[in-house]
Amino acid sequence: MGLEAMANPLQVVDPEVYEAVCRDLHRQLTRIDLIAAENYVSAAVLIATGSVMTNKYAEGYPAARYYGGCEWIDVAERLAIERAKQIFGAQHANVQPHCGTQANMAVYFAILKPGDTIMALDLAHGGHLSHGAPKSFCGALYNVVPYGVSRETESIDMDQVRDLAVKHRPRLIVTGASSYPRFIDFARFGEVAREVGAWLMADVAHPAGLIAAGLHPTPVPHADFVTATTHKTMRGPRGGIILCKGEHAAKIDSQVFPGIQGGPMMHTIAGKAVALKEALEPDFAEYQAQILANCQAMLRELQDRGHRIVTGGSDNHLFLVDLRSLGMAGRLACQLLDEAGITLNQNLIPFDPRSARETSGIRIGTPAVTTRGMREPEMHLIADWLDRVLRRPDDAGLRARIRAEVEDLCLQFPIYTGLSGTFVPELALAGTGILPVRPTGGTPVPLGPD
Ligand SMILES: Cc1ncc(COP(=O)(O)O)c(C=O)c1O
């Protein structure tokens, strides 16, 4: 294929995709990412995920494949499985789900029949689409009884959970959330599930990295099934995993394949194995602790500047800001902040008077900025920018000035430096005119539009 003859195969073969990738890298390098569900994988994870393992069909499981030539594939998948079991103290791990939603789907299909009753956190109170939202497969297939948070504390009301469980006798109780800033009482959920004879599934897509580091309660001893994504706080490639007791292993494995998936994405599983190895290193626990410290630093600074934080704080890597006192919708806040170089998402707050399209809140998470090496001083700076942009929505000049300051800060905390070879970061840095090559204090080089 003559790779060596091409300075840069992607650019030669597909200049349009090449440019889109370079520009997205530029976006990642020069903007602050506060999306709680995003992160920057390490160079090692990036390389494994972009590796030749994408070429291999490997239906089945290690030593039980339907294709030949799987000996090295088996090595990668076994490493991912063993590391996941070790990190979370689980008896069994399935690392093949293509995403978090498919991990959840596999558990539902393994234990439920269409029409069965399940209970899960209301989407409007922080739950996830795949926990029974009417527009998801889960809402369409099952009789979903949502539970919510209390109006007073904005935290999950365990008395309501028990009352609903006793009344509706669900086959499955789902716990876990997408935008819930507090610890979840997995032990209490386990008690309620046992009392009513329900299965318990804990979806820890968000706090999985914190759990791996021992900084968040673990559901593993309490839940029959634990699902997670590998790309949020776990800082791995996009994907899902399922953990369960040994007695459920065969049921889960056959439901993932052939039940709902075909061949596993072995390049992604290789990336998962690498991310899980990184999660076993001591500096991963330090990283997770800094995520928490950064989250506290930013939310306290915002509180000090008069912003109301839903539940009054956070136990994890994210928090919600209630924008009602500013009279601003989350949607507008998100657009204004984007202009200022700060990326986050609009979010419903509990009992939100606005629709999901508008929302009264924004969600803020610190995994990605922490990966860049930012600490408390930078969190104070970011909170200051957030505060000023939100309070002066008519000031486009302010947003432009902050955008330049954001870029300067980002360049002090670079990502993907030192990669070599034909990897995209190198390509993007190799004089495309897209990246801001702006030595601190030097003359800015003009950027292309993005
Ligand atoms: C709690 C929870 N579960 C599942 C998922 C689904 O993950 P994916 O987007 O990989 O399907 C998410 C994603 O945000 C989530 O927050």
Coordinates of N, CA and C and ligand atoms in Angstrom, one line a residue, residues 99-101 104 128 130-131 177-178 203 205-206 229 231-232, ligand 1:
C99 N -21.3 0.3 23.3 CA -21.5 1.6 24.0 C -22.3 1.3 25.3
G100 N -22.5 2.4 26.1 CA -23.2 2.2 27.4 C -24.6 1.8 27.2
T101 N -25.3 2.3 26.1 CA -26.7 1.9 25.9 C -26.8 0.4 25.6
N104 N -26.6 -1.7 28.7 CA -27.8 -1.7 29.4 C -28.8 -2.6 28.6
H128 N -31.0 8.5 32.5 CA -30.5 8.4 31.1 C -31.6 7.9 30.2
S130 N -31.6 5.6 28.1 CA -31.7 4.1 28.1 C -32.2 3.5 29.4
H131 N -32.7 4.4 30.3 CA -33.3 3.9 31.5 C -34.8 4.0 31.4
A177 N -27.2 7.4 36.9 CA -27.7 8.6 36.3 C -26.7 9.3 35.4
S178 N -27.2 10.3 34.6 CA -26.4 11.0 33.7 C -26.0 12.4 34.2
D203 N -26.1 1.4 36.8 CA -25.4 2.0 35.6 C -24.4 3.1 36.1
A205 N -22.0 4.6 34.4 CA -21.3 5.1 33.3 C -20.5 6.4 33.7
H206 N -21.1 7.2 34.5 CA -20.4 8.5 34.9 C -19.3 8.3 35.9
T229 N -19.7 2.9 31.1 CA -19.0 3.3 29.9 C -17.5 3.4 30.2
H231 N -15.6 5.6 28.5 CA -15.1 6.9 27.9 C -15.3 8.1 28.8
K232 N -15.9 8.0 29.9 CA -16.1 9.2 30.7 C -15.0 9.4 31.7
Ligands
LIG1 C1 -25.9 6.9 33.0 C2 -25.6 6.6 31.5 N1 -25.8 5.4 31.0 C3 -25.6 5.1 29.8 C4 -25.1 6.0 28.9 C5 -24.9 5.7 27.5 O1 -23.7 5.7 27.0 P1 -23.5 5.6 25.4 O2 -23.6 7.0 24.9 O3 -22.1 5.1 25.3 O4 -24.5 4.7 24.8 C6 -24.8 7.3 29.4 C7 -24.2 8.3 28.5 O5 -24.2 9.5 28.7 C8 -25.1 7.6 30.7 O6 -24.9 8.9 31.2

